[in-house]
Amino acid sequence: MADVADKLAYFQAITGLEDPDLCTEILAAHGWDLELAISSFTTTTNPITTDTDNNNNNNNDVTEHLLQPEQPPPPPPGLAWKLIKLPVSVISGSLGLVSGAIGLGLWAAGGVLSYSLGFMGLGGGGGSGSGASSSGSAPMLSATSEAMDFVAAFERDYGSVRPNFVTEGFMDALQRSRNSFQLLFVYLHSPDHPDTPLFCQRTLCSETLAAFVNLNFVCWGGSIRASEGFKMSNSLKASRFPFCALVMAATNQRIALLQQVEGPKSPEEMLAMLQRVLEESSPTLVAARLDAEERRNNIRLREEQDAAYRAALEADQARERQRREEQERLAREAAEAERKRKEEEEAREREAREAAEKQAALAKIRQQKAESLGEEPAKGPNVTQVLVRFPTGERKERRFNNTVTIQSVYDYVDSLGCLEADSYSLVSNFPRVVYGQEKLTLSLKEAGLHPQASLFVELS
């Protein structure tokens, strides 16, 4: 049952028939031979009529299919066109979802089948024509690979003077034509048709026609032996070859068929038809281009307005950030100034406290030394009169017993509190004698200072 359902879904994807009962009857009539049913359907289906008068009668039926934004709107009256729905496999094939082709170009349509059909044993002998697989076991080719193979084979067979076929899938080529506001020139190549070589050599590859096509259209070509070329031949209902068509993108995965050419034509006939379609579609393409430019200008204007708003917002934010940073800087400076003021105040208090403590210590030392001297002795033969002169010119005088040491004279000077210096020496002039540390233990008599002496305070 799964095989029957897969064949039914596959036949619907290829033929575009939506009635499952009709598809079942066709397959059953051909013994569920998928290849035979497809071949019979494609050879018996009526070709699309491209006559301008017939198509003009249908224009009112397709005007509801408006083109999407960035796409050309429907052409003006007088331009023959039909809307053709592309099979899912063509659309998905441009995204790389097609997994292969076997025999007559069977492919697994992405999103149509629940799983790949794999090899179905339908292989047929391939010829030496353009862009086809040579055996049923050959790996399937992507749409881009098929396009590249077709272009390479076509140039090998017919030379470099040719339409510049794009080396990409049909949907990518259609998108390219939409973006460039040009029509898409489609050529379906039938390698085994007897009219194909002469048509390619004399018409399609003529310098005049090739130059005109390359200048005014995006060109896509495919061999009906390859999967995508075979699918497009079914979609466009190609009944005679050589086959060319002019199409543009439409809505809902459809294309607008503006002109199709079946059978051999001369370069002059082809050129006349292409010029006519180009002239009739030019107003539509120009209007679409202007509309797209207006939309782009509007988008650019909005972007510029958004950019200006963002710039103004960023400027406001920058000013606010600078204001906050300035406030923070001032706060830091104020805090730093307060900290320094407190440190200086504490330093002054500490210095004052230390000075007071030092003065108190010195006063205590002076008091202790004054007390150690005792009472000044009265004049007598054992009493030495000592005169001390200070660097400031101040003079102090006191009597000492001649048995006291020179240290007692130093203690007396210290007790007076007349010196700010901590280091000094007592010196006599005639002869000059310095009474330093080595003489502190000598008595006044031993030092030769009895009965009287005059000493100077010399700062170290």
Coordinates of C-alpha atoms in Angstrom, one line a residue, residues 378-384 402 450-451:
A378 CA 78.1 80.0 99.3
K379 CA 81.4 81.6 98.3
G380 CA 84.4 79.9 99.7
P381 CA 87.9 78.5 99.0
N382 CA 86.4 75.3 97.7
V383 CA 83.8 76.9 95.5
T384 CA 84.2 77.5 91.8
N402 CA 85.1 72.3 93.0
H450 CA 88.8 76.3 89.7
P451 CA 88.4 78.9 91.2

